[in-house]
mmCIF file of C-alpha atoms in Angstrom:
data_model
loop_
_atom_site.group_PDB
_atom_site.id
_atom_site.type_symbol
_atom_site.label_atom_id
_atom_site.label_comp_id
_atom_site.label_asym_id
_atom_site.label_seq_id
_atom_site.Cartn_x
_atom_site.Cartn_y
_atom_site.Cartn_z
ATOM 1 C CA MET F 1 17.368 70.321 35.788
ATOM 2 C CA THR F 2 19.367 67.023 36.807
ATOM 3 C CA GLN F 3 20.282 67.847 40.195
ATOM 4 C CA THR F 4 16.212 68.045 41.078
ATOM 5 C CA LEU F 5 15.381 64.667 39.507
ATOM 6 C CA GLU F 6 18.039 62.961 41.373
ATOM 7 C CA ALA F 7 17.052 64.741 44.576
ATOM 8 C CA ALA F 8 13.492 63.646 43.598
ATOM 9 C CA ALA F 9 14.261 60.087 43.236
ATOM 10 C CA SER F 10 16.731 59.772 46.377
ATOM 11 C CA ALA F 11 14.245 61.690 48.304
ATOM 12 C CA VAL F 12 11.574 58.694 47.293
ATOM 13 C CA PRO F 13 11.950 55.688 49.462
ATOM 14 C CA ALA F 14 12.679 52.316 47.768
ATOM 15 C CA ARG F 15 10.751 49.256 47.688
ATOM 16 C CA ALA F 16 11.084 45.709 47.289
ATOM 17 C CA VAL F 17 10.215 44.503 43.596
ATOM 18 C CA TRP F 18 10.453 40.554 43.837
ATOM 19 C CA PRO F 19 8.186 40.286 47.442
ATOM 20 C CA ALA F 20 6.062 42.916 44.952
ATOM 21 C CA LEU F 21 5.733 40.617 41.961
ATOM 22 C CA SER F 22 5.279 37.513 44.540
ATOM 23 C CA ASN F 23 2.127 39.339 46.347
ATOM 24 C CA GLY F 24 1.186 40.505 42.917
ATOM 25 C CA TRP F 25 1.331 36.809 41.412
ATOM 26 C CA ARG F 26 -0.343 35.712 43.819
ATOM 27 C CA ARG F 27 -3.114 37.871 43.586
ATOM 28 C CA LYS F 28 -2.331 39.767 47.220
ATOM 29 C CA CYS F 29 -1.930 42.985 47.743
ATOM 30 C CA PRO F 30 2.249 44.164 47.157
ATOM 31 C CA GLN F 31 2.209 46.623 49.921
ATOM 32 C CA CYS F 32 1.002 43.574 52.932
ATOM 33 C CA GLY F 33 0.429 40.328 50.675
ATOM 34 C CA ASN F 34 -2.945 39.885 52.457
ATOM 35 C CA GLY F 35 -5.431 41.456 50.708
ATOM 36 C CA PRO F 36 -7.251 40.204 47.810
ATOM 37 C CA LEU F 37 -5.700 42.879 44.732
ATOM 38 C CA LEU F 38 -8.227 40.873 42.024
ATOM 39 C CA ASN F 39 -11.888 41.902 42.742
ATOM 40 C CA GLY F 40 -13.363 39.060 40.189
ATOM 41 C CA TYR F 41 -11.432 37.431 37.474
ATOM 42 C CA LEU F 42 -9.306 40.586 36.094
ATOM 43 C CA ARG F 43 -10.986 43.246 38.064
ATOM 44 C CA VAL F 44 -8.293 45.294 40.205
ATOM 45 C CA THR F 45 -9.808 45.996 43.462
ATOM 46 C CA PRO F 46 -9.400 50.048 44.094
ATOM 47 C CA THR F 47 -8.379 49.992 47.864
ATOM 48 C CA CYS F 48 -6.582 46.919 49.914
ATOM 49 C CA THR F 49 -9.160 46.597 52.729
ATOM 50 C CA VAL F 50 -7.176 45.306 54.736
ATOM 51 C CA CYS F 51 -3.850 48.020 54.700
ATOM 52 C CA ARG F 52 -5.979 50.435 52.892
ATOM 53 C CA GLU F 53 -3.045 50.859 50.198
ATOM 54 C CA GLU F 54 -4.838 52.963 47.045
ATOM 55 C CA LEU F 55 -4.461 49.742 43.725
ATOM 56 C CA HIS F 56 -7.134 52.352 41.196
ATOM 57 C CA HIS F 57 -3.747 53.738 39.562
ATOM 58 C CA HIS F 58 -2.399 50.662 37.640
ATOM 59 C CA ARG F 59 -1.522 51.065 34.555
ATOM 60 C CA ALA F 60 -1.894 47.415 32.791
ATOM 61 C CA ASP F 61 -3.753 47.957 29.948
ATOM 62 C CA ASP F 62 -2.294 45.165 27.082
ATOM 63 C CA GLY F 63 0.600 44.313 29.220
ATOM 64 C CA PRO F 64 -0.839 40.661 31.325
ATOM 65 C CA ALA F 65 -2.642 39.565 27.249
ATOM 66 C CA TYR F 66 0.768 40.172 25.381
ATOM 67 C CA LEU F 67 2.963 38.152 28.092
ATOM 68 C CA THR F 68 0.152 35.815 28.281
ATOM 69 C CA ILE F 69 0.501 35.227 24.619
ATOM 70 C CA LEU F 70 3.988 35.409 24.387
ATOM 71 C CA ILE F 71 4.303 32.689 27.386
ATOM 72 C CA VAL F 72 1.511 29.899 26.097
ATOM 73 C CA ALA F 73 3.079 30.188 22.454
ATOM 74 C CA HIS F 74 6.591 29.930 23.299
ATOM 75 C CA LEU F 75 5.599 26.540 25.584
ATOM 76 C CA LEU F 76 3.388 24.965 23.482
ATOM 77 C CA THR F 77 4.754 25.864 19.824
ATOM 78 C CA PRO F 78 7.793 23.687 20.988
ATOM 79 C CA GLY F 79 4.673 20.895 22.253
ATOM 80 C CA LEU F 80 2.630 20.503 19.580
ATOM 81 C CA LEU F 81 6.123 19.907 17.100
ATOM 82 C CA ILE F 82 7.188 17.299 19.482
ATOM 83 C CA ALA F 83 3.856 15.482 19.262
ATOM 84 C CA PHE F 84 3.501 15.927 16.010
ATOM 85 C CA ILE F 85 6.402 14.338 14.398
ATOM 86 C CA THR F 86 6.605 12.019 17.338
ATOM 87 C CA TRP F 87 3.617 10.635 17.590
ATOM 88 C CA ARG F 88 2.297 11.680 14.443
ATOM 89 C CA PRO F 89 -2.110 12.121 15.827
ATOM 90 C CA ASP F 90 -4.456 12.827 14.109
ATOM 91 C CA PRO F 91 -4.882 16.401 13.222
ATOM 92 C CA LEU F 92 -7.934 16.584 14.809
ATOM 93 C CA MET F 93 -6.825 15.140 17.955
ATOM 94 C CA LEU F 94 -3.928 17.170 17.893
ATOM 95 C CA PHE F 95 -5.762 20.506 17.457
ATOM 96 C CA THR F 96 -8.406 19.815 20.475
ATOM 97 C CA ILE F 97 -5.531 18.839 23.363
ATOM 98 C CA PHE F 98 -3.599 21.783 22.701
ATOM 99 C CA ALA F 99 -7.018 23.974 21.650
ATOM 100 C CA VAL F 100 -8.178 22.972 25.414
ATOM 101 C CA GLY F 101 -3.969 23.155 26.768
ATOM 102 C CA SER F 102 -3.680 26.930 25.529
ATOM 103 C CA THR F 103 -7.034 28.066 26.556
ATOM 104 C CA ALA F 104 -6.346 26.433 30.491
ATOM 105 C CA LEU F 105 -2.999 28.096 30.411
ATOM 106 C CA SER F 106 -3.998 31.201 29.473
ATOM 107 C CA LEU F 107 -6.534 31.444 31.699
ATOM 108 C CA TYR F 108 -4.469 30.083 34.722
ATOM 109 C CA LEU F 109 -1.566 32.979 33.370
ATOM 110 C CA LEU F 110 -3.857 35.643 32.929
ATOM 111 C CA PRO F 111 -5.193 37.055 35.940
ATOM 112 C CA ARG F 112 -1.315 36.333 37.567
ATOM 113 C CA LEU F 113 0.175 37.932 35.560
ATOM 114 C CA LYS F 114 -1.593 41.566 35.822
ATOM 115 C CA GLY F 115 -1.155 40.813 39.578
ATOM 116 C CA ALA F 116 2.456 40.413 38.973
ATOM 117 C CA ILE F 117 2.548 44.002 36.112
ATOM 118 C CA VAL F 118 0.434 45.631 39.181
ATOM 119 C CA GLY F 119 3.017 44.917 42.261
ATOM 120 C CA PHE F 120 5.724 45.861 39.726
ATOM 121 C CA GLN F 121 4.581 49.259 39.229
ATOM 122 C CA TRP F 122 3.801 49.332 43.095
ATOM 123 C CA ALA F 123 7.121 48.581 43.959
ATOM 124 C CA ARG F 124 8.976 51.088 40.880
ATOM 125 C CA GLN F 125 5.727 53.441 42.182
ATOM 126 C CA MET F 126 4.767 54.400 38.615
ATOM 127 C CA HIS F 127 1.263 56.268 37.720
ATOM 128 C CA GLY F 128 0.472 57.770 40.622
ATOM 129 C CA PHE F 129 2.245 54.499 43.100
ATOM 130 C CA ALA F 130 4.754 56.963 44.939
ATOM 131 C CA ASP F 131 4.076 58.465 48.364
ATOM 132 C CA ARG F 132 2.063 61.694 48.308
ATOM 133 C CA SER F 133 3.404 62.734 51.958
#
């Protein structure tokens, strides 16, 4: 059983992970890097318009949202503490600044992280991205 899995794994050509992640971060097709990956804000294009790679296999689900929350919280929480200790602003002012900052950073990161996750899945040939030829 193990030998058949190893033989199947060695028969599938490896894809470079970092270029696929980079293309996904730029919201471009992980294969060609030219076609748009997203149609709108978060909807993945079913097929690349340039290279015709099928992209509908992705299973990004909640991963981009979790990563966005993780990154935004880890970036803004120390900033909130430092701003409060250093300048002692009015609480409403502090809330307003950090609410706008967290919303803007979340809206910026979410589609890029979704593209990176789809690129990673494509590079690792997960969820139907493997060549079927």
